[in-house]
Coordinates of C-alpha atoms in Angstrom, one line a residue:
M5 CA 98.8 202.8 106.7
T6 CA 95.3 201.9 107.7
A7 CA 92.6 203.6 105.2
T8 CA 90.0 206.1 107.4
T9 CA 86.6 205.0 106.5
V10 CA 83.9 206.8 106.7
P11 CA 80.6 205.2 107.7
S12 CA 77.9 205.2 105.2
G13 CA 75.2 207.9 105.3
R14 CA 78.1 209.9 107.3
R15 CA 80.1 213.0 105.7
S16 CA 83.5 213.8 107.6
A17 CA 83.8 217.2 109.3
Q18 CA 86.1 217.8 107.4
T19 CA 84.1 217.4 103.8
P20 CA 82.0 220.5 103.3
R21 CA 78.4 219.9 102.1
P22 CA 77.2 220.7 98.8
P23 CA 75.0 223.5 98.3
H24 CA 71.4 222.4 97.6
P25 CA 70.2 222.4 93.6
G26 CA 68.8 226.2 93.4
A27 CA 70.3 227.6 96.8
P28 CA 71.5 230.9 96.9
V29 CA 74.6 231.9 96.6
P30 CA 76.3 233.1 99.8
G31 CA 76.5 236.8 100.1
A32 CA 79.9 237.3 99.9
A33 CA 80.1 235.4 96.9
R34 CA 77.5 236.8 95.0
P35 CA 79.0 239.7 93.1
R36 CA 82.3 237.7 92.4
A37 CA 79.8 235.2 90.6
V38 CA 78.2 237.8 88.3
L39 CA 81.7 239.3 87.8
A40 CA 83.0 236.0 86.8
L41 CA 80.3 235.4 84.4
A42 CA 80.3 238.7 83.2
R43 CA 84.0 238.4 82.2
F44 CA 83.5 234.8 80.4
E45 CA 80.2 236.4 78.4
A46 CA 82.6 239.4 77.3
R47 CA 84.8 237.1 76.1
E48 CA 81.7 235.0 74.5
L49 CA 80.8 238.2 72.7
L50 CA 83.8 238.4 70.8
T51 CA 83.7 235.1 69.1
Y52 CA 80.6 236.7 67.4
L53 CA 81.9 238.5 64.1
P54 CA 80.2 241.7 64.2
V55 CA 81.6 242.9 67.4
P56 CA 85.0 242.4 66.7
A57 CA 84.9 243.5 63.1
A58 CA 83.0 246.6 63.9
F59 CA 85.6 247.6 66.6
V60 CA 88.3 246.7 64.0
V61 CA 86.4 249.4 61.5
Y62 CA 86.0 252.0 64.2
V63 CA 89.7 252.1 65.8
A64 CA 91.4 251.8 62.1
A65 CA 89.0 254.7 60.8
T66 CA 90.0 256.3 64.0
A67 CA 93.6 255.7 63.5
W68 CA 93.5 256.9 59.8
R69 CA 92.4 260.0 61.1
L70 CA 94.8 260.6 63.8
Y71 CA 97.3 259.8 60.8
S72 CA 95.8 261.9 58.4
G73 CA 97.0 264.9 60.8
H74 CA 100.6 263.6 61.7
P75 CA 103.5 265.5 60.6
G76 CA 104.6 262.4 58.3
W77 CA 101.7 262.1 56.3
H78 CA 102.7 266.1 55.1
E79 CA 105.6 265.4 54.3
L80 CA 104.2 262.5 51.7
T81 CA 101.6 265.1 50.6
G82 CA 103.4 268.3 51.3
R83 CA 100.7 270.2 52.9
E84 CA 98.3 270.8 55.8
G85 CA 95.1 269.6 56.1
M86 CA 91.8 271.0 58.0
A87 CA 92.5 268.5 60.6
D88 CA 95.6 270.6 61.8
F89 CA 93.5 273.4 62.8
P90 CA 90.6 271.5 64.6
A91 CA 88.0 273.6 66.6
L92 CA 87.6 271.5 70.0
Q93 CA 83.4 272.4 70.2
D94 CA 83.4 270.6 66.9
A95 CA 85.8 268.1 67.6
D96 CA 84.0 266.8 70.9
R97 CA 81.3 265.9 68.4
A98 CA 83.3 264.1 65.8
T99 CA 84.2 261.5 68.3
Q100 CA 80.2 260.3 68.4
S101 CA 80.7 258.7 64.5
G102 CA 80.9 255.2 64.3
A103 CA 79.1 254.7 67.9
T104 CA 75.6 253.8 66.3
L105 CA 77.6 251.0 64.3
L106 CA 79.3 249.6 67.3
G107 CA 75.8 249.9 69.3
L108 CA 73.9 247.9 66.6
A109 CA 76.5 244.9 66.7
L110 CA 76.7 244.7 70.6
F111 CA 72.9 244.8 70.5
V112 CA 72.6 241.9 68.3
C113 CA 75.3 239.6 69.3
A114 CA 74.3 240.5 73.2
N115 CA 71.0 239.7 72.2
R116 CA 72.6 236.0 70.6
T117 CA 74.5 235.6 73.7
T118 CA 71.7 236.1 76.4
L119 CA 69.6 233.7 74.4
R120 CA 72.4 231.3 74.1
A121 CA 71.1 228.7 76.4
R122 CA 67.9 228.5 75.0
S123 CA 69.1 228.1 71.5
R124 CA 71.3 225.1 72.8
G125 CA 68.7 223.4 75.1
T126 CA 70.4 223.9 78.0
E127 CA 67.9 226.5 80.1
P128 CA 66.2 223.9 81.9
Y129 CA 70.0 222.9 83.5
F130 CA 70.1 226.6 85.0
D131 CA 67.5 225.7 87.7
T132 CA 69.9 223.8 89.2
L133 CA 72.5 226.4 89.5
V134 CA 73.1 228.6 92.6
M135 CA 72.9 231.9 90.3
E136 CA 69.7 233.3 90.2
P137 CA 68.4 234.0 86.6
W138 CA 68.1 237.7 87.4
R139 CA 71.6 237.8 88.2
R140 CA 72.5 235.9 85.1
T141 CA 70.8 238.6 83.4
L142 CA 72.8 241.3 85.1
A143 CA 75.9 239.3 84.3
H144 CA 75.0 239.6 80.5
A145 CA 74.5 243.4 80.5
L146 CA 78.0 243.8 82.6
A147 CA 79.6 242.2 79.7
V148 CA 79.1 245.0 77.4
V149 CA 80.7 247.8 79.9
P150 CA 84.4 246.7 79.1
F151 CA 83.3 247.5 75.1
A152 CA 81.8 250.7 76.2
L153 CA 85.0 251.4 78.1
L154 CA 87.1 250.7 75.0
T155 CA 85.1 253.1 73.0
A156 CA 85.6 255.6 75.6
L157 CA 89.3 255.0 75.5
V158 CA 89.1 255.5 72.0
V159 CA 87.2 258.9 71.9
A160 CA 89.9 259.6 74.9
V161 CA 92.8 259.3 72.4
R162 CA 91.2 261.1 69.6
F163 CA 90.1 264.1 71.4
T164 CA 93.5 264.3 73.4
W165 CA 95.4 263.9 69.9
A166 CA 93.2 266.8 68.5
A167 CA 93.7 269.0 71.8
L168 CA 97.2 268.7 71.6
S169 CA 97.5 269.9 68.1
P170 CA 99.3 273.2 67.5
G171 CA 96.7 274.7 65.9
A172 CA 93.8 273.6 68.0
V173 CA 91.2 276.2 69.3
G174 CA 88.1 276.3 71.1
H175 CA 86.9 274.1 74.1
G176 CA 85.4 270.6 74.1
S177 CA 82.7 269.5 76.2
F178 CA 82.6 266.2 78.7
F179 CA 79.3 265.5 78.1
E180 CA 79.6 265.5 74.1
L181 CA 82.3 263.0 74.6
A182 CA 80.4 260.6 76.8
V183 CA 77.9 260.1 74.0
A184 CA 79.7 257.5 71.9
P185 CA 80.4 255.1 75.4
L186 CA 76.8 256.0 76.3
T187 CA 75.5 254.6 73.0
V188 CA 77.5 251.5 73.1
L189 CA 76.4 250.7 76.5
L190 CA 72.7 251.6 75.3
F191 CA 72.5 249.2 72.4
G192 CA 74.1 246.4 74.4
V193 CA 71.5 246.5 77.3
A194 CA 69.0 246.9 75.0
G195 CA 70.0 243.5 73.2
V196 CA 70.0 241.8 76.6
L197 CA 66.3 243.0 77.6
L198 CA 65.1 242.5 74.3
A199 CA 66.3 238.7 74.8
R200 CA 64.2 238.6 78.3
L201 CA 61.4 239.8 76.4
I202 CA 61.1 237.9 73.2
P203 CA 63.4 234.8 73.5
S204 CA 64.5 234.5 69.5
A205 CA 67.4 235.1 67.8
F206 CA 65.7 236.6 65.0
A207 CA 64.2 239.4 67.1
G208 CA 67.2 241.7 67.0
P209 CA 67.8 241.8 63.5
L210 CA 63.9 242.5 62.9
L211 CA 64.0 244.8 65.6
V212 CA 66.6 246.8 64.2
L213 CA 65.2 247.1 60.7
A214 CA 62.0 247.8 62.5
L215 CA 63.4 250.8 64.5
Y216 CA 65.1 252.0 61.2
V217 CA 62.0 252.7 59.9
A218 CA 60.1 253.9 62.5
A219 CA 62.5 256.6 63.0
S220 CA 62.1 257.7 59.2
Y221 CA 58.4 257.7 59.7
F222 CA 58.7 259.2 62.9
L223 CA 60.9 262.1 62.0
A224 CA 59.2 263.0 58.7
F225 CA 56.1 263.3 60.6
T226 CA 57.5 265.8 63.1
D227 CA 59.0 267.6 60.2
D228 CA 62.8 266.8 61.9
A229 CA 61.5 268.8 65.1
H230 CA 64.5 269.8 67.3
W231 CA 62.6 267.4 70.3
S232 CA 62.6 264.5 67.7
Q233 CA 65.9 264.6 66.4
W234 CA 67.1 264.5 70.1
L235 CA 65.8 261.4 71.0
S236 CA 67.9 259.4 68.6
P237 CA 71.2 258.4 70.7
V238 CA 73.8 260.2 68.5
V239 CA 73.0 263.7 67.3
E240 CA 76.2 265.2 65.4
E241 CA 74.9 268.4 63.7
T242 CA 78.0 268.8 61.1
G243 CA 78.5 271.0 58.1
A244 CA 78.6 274.9 59.1
D245 CA 81.5 276.2 60.3
P246 CA 82.9 276.2 63.8
V247 CA 81.6 278.9 65.7
P248 CA 82.6 280.0 68.9
S249 CA 82.4 277.6 72.1
G250 CA 79.6 279.6 74.0
L251 CA 77.3 279.9 70.6
V252 CA 77.3 275.8 70.2
G253 CA 73.8 275.7 72.1
R254 CA 73.5 272.1 72.2
P255 CA 71.9 270.4 75.5
A256 CA 75.1 268.2 75.7
A257 CA 74.6 267.7 79.4
W258 CA 71.1 267.0 79.3
H259 CA 71.4 264.2 76.3
A260 CA 74.2 262.3 78.2
L261 CA 71.5 262.5 81.2
Y262 CA 68.9 260.6 78.8
L263 CA 70.9 258.6 77.2
A264 CA 72.2 257.0 81.2
G265 CA 68.9 256.9 82.5
L266 CA 67.5 255.2 79.3
T267 CA 70.1 252.8 79.8
G268 CA 69.2 252.1 83.8
F269 CA 65.9 251.7 83.1
L270 CA 66.3 249.5 80.3
L271 CA 68.7 247.2 82.6
C272 CA 66.1 247.4 85.6
A273 CA 63.7 246.3 83.2
A274 CA 65.8 243.2 82.0
L275 CA 66.3 242.5 85.8
L276 CA 62.4 242.9 86.6
L277 CA 62.0 239.9 83.9
G278 CA 64.1 237.7 85.4
K279 CA 63.4 235.1 88.2
G280 CA 65.0 234.5 91.7
R281 CA 64.8 237.8 93.1
D282 CA 63.8 238.3 97.0
A283 CA 61.6 240.9 98.3
R284 CA 64.9 243.0 99.1
A285 CA 66.4 242.8 95.7
G286 CA 62.8 243.5 93.9
L287 CA 62.9 246.3 96.1
R288 CA 65.9 247.6 95.4
V289 CA 65.4 247.3 91.8
K290 CA 62.3 248.7 91.2
A291 CA 63.6 252.2 93.4
L292 CA 66.1 251.9 90.8
T293 CA 63.6 251.4 88.1
G294 CA 62.1 254.4 89.1
L295 CA 64.8 256.7 89.5
A296 CA 66.2 255.7 86.3
L297 CA 63.0 256.9 84.6
L298 CA 63.1 260.1 86.7
A299 CA 66.7 260.6 84.8
T300 CA 65.2 259.9 81.2
A301 CA 62.3 262.3 81.5
A302 CA 64.5 264.8 83.0
G303 CA 66.9 264.4 80.1
I304 CA 64.1 264.5 77.6
A305 CA 62.7 267.6 79.0
G306 CA 66.1 269.5 79.3
Q307 CA 66.9 268.3 75.5
S308 CA 64.0 269.1 73.7
P309 CA 63.5 272.9 73.7
G310 CA 65.5 274.9 70.9
P311 CA 67.9 277.4 70.8
S312 CA 67.1 280.0 73.5
A313 CA 65.9 283.6 72.6
A314 CA 69.6 284.8 74.3
L315 CA 71.5 282.2 72.2
E316 CA 70.1 283.4 69.1
A317 CA 70.3 287.0 69.7
A318 CA 74.3 286.4 70.4
R319 CA 74.6 284.6 67.0
A320 CA 73.0 287.1 65.7
R321 CA 75.1 289.7 67.0
V322 CA 78.5 287.6 66.1
S323 CA 77.2 287.1 62.4
D324 CA 76.6 290.7 62.0
H325 CA 79.1 292.6 64.0
P326 CA 82.3 290.4 64.7
E327 CA 84.2 293.4 65.0
R328 CA 82.6 294.0 68.7
S329 CA 84.0 290.7 70.0
E330 CA 87.5 290.4 68.1
T331 CA 90.9 291.0 69.1
C332 CA 93.1 292.7 66.8
T333 CA 96.8 292.2 66.2
E334 CA 99.1 293.9 63.9
R335 CA 101.8 292.0 62.1
G336 CA 103.5 294.6 59.5
T337 CA 101.4 296.6 57.6
T338 CA 98.7 293.9 58.1
T339 CA 96.3 294.2 60.9
Y340 CA 94.0 290.6 62.0
C341 CA 91.2 290.7 63.6
A342 CA 90.0 287.2 65.3
L343 CA 87.4 285.9 67.7
P344 CA 88.7 285.5 71.2
E345 CA 89.5 281.4 70.7
W346 CA 91.2 282.3 67.4
T347 CA 93.7 284.8 68.0
G348 CA 96.5 281.9 68.2
R349 CA 95.4 281.3 64.3
T350 CA 96.9 284.7 63.4
A351 CA 100.5 283.5 62.7
A352 CA 99.3 280.8 60.0
W353 CA 97.2 283.6 58.2
A354 CA 100.0 285.6 58.5
R355 CA 102.5 283.0 56.9
T356 CA 99.6 283.2 53.5
T357 CA 99.5 286.7 53.6
E358 CA 103.0 287.7 53.8
R359 CA 103.4 285.1 50.7
V360 CA 100.7 286.7 48.7
R361 CA 102.1 290.2 49.3
S362 CA 105.4 289.5 48.4
L363 CA 104.5 288.6 44.6
A364 CA 102.4 291.9 44.4
G365 CA 103.7 295.4 43.0
G366 CA 102.8 299.0 43.5
T367 CA 101.8 299.7 47.0
A368 CA 99.7 296.6 47.3
A369 CA 102.8 295.1 48.8
T370 CA 103.0 297.7 51.9
R371 CA 99.7 299.2 52.0
P372 CA 97.6 299.0 55.3
L373 CA 95.2 296.0 54.8
T374 CA 92.6 294.1 57.8
V375 CA 92.0 290.5 57.9
R376 CA 88.8 290.3 59.6
Q377 CA 87.2 287.0 61.0
R378 CA 83.9 286.4 60.1
V379 CA 81.5 283.3 60.9
E380 CA 77.6 283.0 60.1
A381 CA 76.0 281.4 63.4
R382 CA 72.4 282.2 62.8
Y383 CA 71.7 279.4 61.0
G384 CA 72.8 276.7 63.4
L385 CA 75.5 274.1 63.3
E386 CA 74.4 272.4 59.7
G387 CA 73.9 275.4 57.6
D388 CA 75.9 276.1 55.3
A389 CA 76.2 279.9 54.7
S390 CA 78.4 282.2 52.8
F391 CA 79.5 285.4 53.2
A392 CA 78.8 288.8 51.4
A393 CA 81.7 290.4 50.1
L394 CA 82.6 293.5 52.0
T395 CA 83.1 296.9 50.5
T396 CA 85.7 298.5 52.7
P397 CA 88.8 299.1 50.9
G398 CA 91.5 297.1 52.2
T399 CA 89.0 294.6 54.0
V400 CA 89.8 291.0 53.7
S401 CA 87.5 288.2 54.9
I402 CA 88.8 284.8 56.8
G403 CA 86.5 281.9 58.0
T404 CA 86.6 279.7 61.3
R405 CA 88.5 276.9 59.3
W406 CA 92.3 276.8 58.0
G407 CA 93.9 274.7 56.7
G408 CA 93.5 272.0 53.2
N409 CA 91.1 274.1 50.8
R410 CA 90.7 277.3 53.2
V411 CA 94.3 278.4 52.4
P412 CA 94.0 278.9 48.6
E413 CA 90.4 280.1 48.9
Y414 CA 91.6 282.6 51.3
A415 CA 94.1 283.5 49.2
V416 CA 92.2 284.1 46.2
G417 CA 90.1 286.6 48.7
L418 CA 93.3 288.5 49.6
A419 CA 94.8 288.5 46.0
S420 CA 91.4 289.9 44.7
V421 CA 91.3 292.8 47.4
L422 CA 95.0 293.5 46.2
V423 CA 94.2 293.7 42.7
A424 CA 90.8 295.4 42.8
G425 CA 90.7 297.4 46.1
D426 CA 87.7 295.4 47.8
E427 CA 85.9 292.5 48.3
K428 CA 82.6 293.3 46.2
A429 CA 85.1 294.6 43.2
G430 CA 87.0 291.5 43.2
A431 CA 84.4 289.4 42.9
A432 CA 83.3 291.1 39.6
V433 CA 86.6 291.0 37.9
C434 CA 86.5 289.1 34.8
D435 CA 89.1 290.5 32.5
G436 CA 92.7 290.1 32.4
R437 CA 93.1 290.7 35.9
V438 CA 91.8 287.0 37.0
V439 CA 95.3 286.3 35.4
T440 CA 97.1 288.4 38.0
I441 CA 95.3 287.6 41.1
M442 CA 95.8 283.6 40.3
W443 CA 99.2 284.7 39.8
L444 CA 99.3 286.4 43.4
V445 CA 97.9 282.8 44.6
L446 CA 99.8 280.3 42.9
G447 CA 103.5 282.1 42.1
A448 CA 105.2 280.7 45.5
D449 CA 103.0 278.0 46.4
P450 CA 104.7 274.7 46.7
D451 CA 102.5 272.5 44.6
P452 CA 100.8 275.2 42.2
L453 CA 98.6 273.0 40.1
A454 CA 97.3 271.3 43.1
T455 CA 96.0 274.1 44.7
L456 CA 94.8 275.3 41.1
R457 CA 92.7 272.4 41.3
N458 CA 91.6 272.6 45.1
V459 CA 90.4 276.3 44.3
R460 CA 88.3 275.5 41.4
I461 CA 84.8 274.5 41.9
D462 CA 85.0 271.3 39.7
D463 CA 88.5 270.2 41.2
S464 CA 89.8 270.9 37.1
D465 CA 92.8 272.5 36.1
Q466 CA 91.7 273.2 32.6
G467 CA 89.0 275.1 30.8
G468 CA 86.6 277.3 32.6
A469 CA 85.3 277.3 36.4
Y470 CA 84.0 279.4 39.1
L471 CA 86.6 280.0 41.9
L472 CA 86.2 279.6 45.7
S473 CA 86.7 282.5 47.8
P474 CA 85.6 282.7 51.6
T475 CA 83.3 285.6 49.8
E476 CA 82.0 285.8 46.3
G477 CA 83.7 283.3 44.2
L478 CA 84.9 284.7 40.8
R479 CA 84.9 283.4 37.1
M480 CA 88.0 281.7 35.6
S481 CA 87.7 281.2 31.4
A482 CA 89.5 278.8 30.0
Q483 CA 91.6 281.3 28.1
Q484 CA 92.4 282.6 31.5
T485 CA 93.5 279.2 33.1
G486 CA 95.5 278.3 30.1
V487 CA 97.7 281.6 30.5
V488 CA 98.1 281.0 34.0
R489 CA 99.4 277.1 33.1
A490 CA 101.9 278.7 31.2
L491 CA 103.4 281.3 33.6
L492 CA 103.8 278.5 36.1
D493 CA 105.8 276.5 33.4
R494 CA 108.2 280.1 33.2
P495 CA 111.1 280.9 36.2
G496 CA 108.8 281.9 38.7
Q497 CA 111.4 285.1 39.5
S498 CA 110.9 286.1 35.8
V499 CA 107.3 286.5 36.1
T500 CA 107.5 288.3 39.5
S501 CA 109.8 290.7 38.1
A502 CA 107.4 291.4 35.2
V503 CA 104.0 291.4 37.4
K504 CA 105.7 294.0 39.9
A505 CA 107.4 296.1 36.9
H506 CA 104.1 296.4 35.0
W507 CA 101.6 296.6 38.4
A508 CA 99.3 299.4 37.1
E509 CA 98.9 298.1 33.8
L510 CA 98.0 294.3 35.2
T511 CA 95.4 295.6 37.6
A512 CA 94.0 297.9 35.4
P513 CA 89.6 297.6 35.0
G514 CA 89.5 296.3 31.5
V515 CA 92.6 294.9 30.9
S516 CA 92.4 292.1 28.2
T517 CA 93.6 288.7 29.2
T518 CA 95.4 288.7 25.8
R519 CA 97.4 292.0 26.6
V520 CA 98.1 290.4 30.2
A521 CA 99.7 287.3 28.4
A522 CA 101.8 289.5 26.3
I523 CA 103.1 291.6 29.5
L524 CA 104.2 288.4 31.4
G525 CA 105.7 286.8 28.2
V526 CA 103.0 283.7 26.8
P527 CA 101.5 285.5 24.3
D528 CA 101.0 282.4 22.6
A529 CA 98.6 281.0 25.7
A530 CA 96.2 283.5 25.3
K531 CA 95.6 282.4 21.3
G532 CA 92.8 280.5 20.1
A533 CA 90.8 279.5 23.5
K534 CA 87.2 280.6 24.1
G535 CA 85.5 282.9 26.5
E536 CA 88.1 285.6 26.6
D537 CA 87.3 287.7 29.5
K538 CA 84.0 286.7 30.0
C539 CA 82.2 285.6 33.1
E540 CA 80.0 283.2 31.6
E541 CA 80.9 280.7 28.6

């Protein structure tokens, strides 16, 4: 066969002519080329240690939180935690933790990948490529999107897990859930913009440090004003007990708009700094820049005002008069009054109530009681306020948290009312009745020593300490602690029988700890200890 020869200087009709260096990519191929480069750069980001390390820590921390609320964990520990009874209006904000760490890792590494060609001396060769520099900038920004989507997936799993928990109450916010992925996206795009503004690999870490110092001084200068706090990407506001969903009062939608608008503005600014745009592309980018600025400004304006007068009035009403909003349910001789979103908790409250009342004697086991839910919402979502003790006979306070330490704390408040008649009188008990109260709390508990430590403010099981309760706690002396521990070493049924048989004397004001110990069969436990029947030692 004779080979076909193509004359010099001519090209076969079947052989495509290569594009001239710097020639634009055909219109249909431009998006595919940008996406292909974005996929490549996303893989490159994974080669920088801070990015995978931050995501491993983030996912591991989330998995630990999920597992600690799993029934298998309870089989090991023998008790439930507060994670088993989540309030979804708090659970959505909890998904934002860790977003800043992820964002900082992407900020530094996206900045490094964008500067990779310059640091390796290959930047001049890009002038011969068919993709314009501004499209390469867009690809670097798009490389951050998979990490924001992964963050969104983790957020969705974590919140769904909480929402499907049998003890979940309340309602979450989509805009609160959007904060973590938007924060990751914002930081990544900011890293790309910084590379276009300052082409130095040292600029990223130095800017992070400078921004941290500046933010600290800025918040101090503004005295942590509401509007200045909300300029931060993540504003968790934690510390207070959950409040009803309608009283949360966070500008979550405005904040999400602010983050989205700011991300769009930074992206457009990076694209405007790129080269090779034609007039039409430049006009579109400028229009999007203006739109992003409007969205950012609208978000700032919407999130800046503090709680409205109407919201503060509603918070005060539910704090001062929760009974006006509650739904009450009778279970035997106990009436449980809960705020609308917490009515499903009454079954869990009832289990603890019946356990404590089953150990009481006289009429305490059968007389009518009212368990009233209370919330202190006047101080926002970060205040750690306590309730004043009630003086209404037979009324017991319960908060909006449940599980973990909140269970024995409620049991202390309930036992105090059973022994003293009302919460105010129960908080003033300093004599031998403290032993009776603590037996009601611990006598039927599956792990009484652990519960004793959990309900004491210093987490001890020896010596004197203050006991926690939903309202005002009471003091437990070293002598009373010794008597209670001795009782826990005896057969529970025999102690309970003695408590019921001598209920009137054990709950009489002024009864000594020595006398209580003698009645319950542990007289030696009350000898030699200091601080008998005193509130302070």
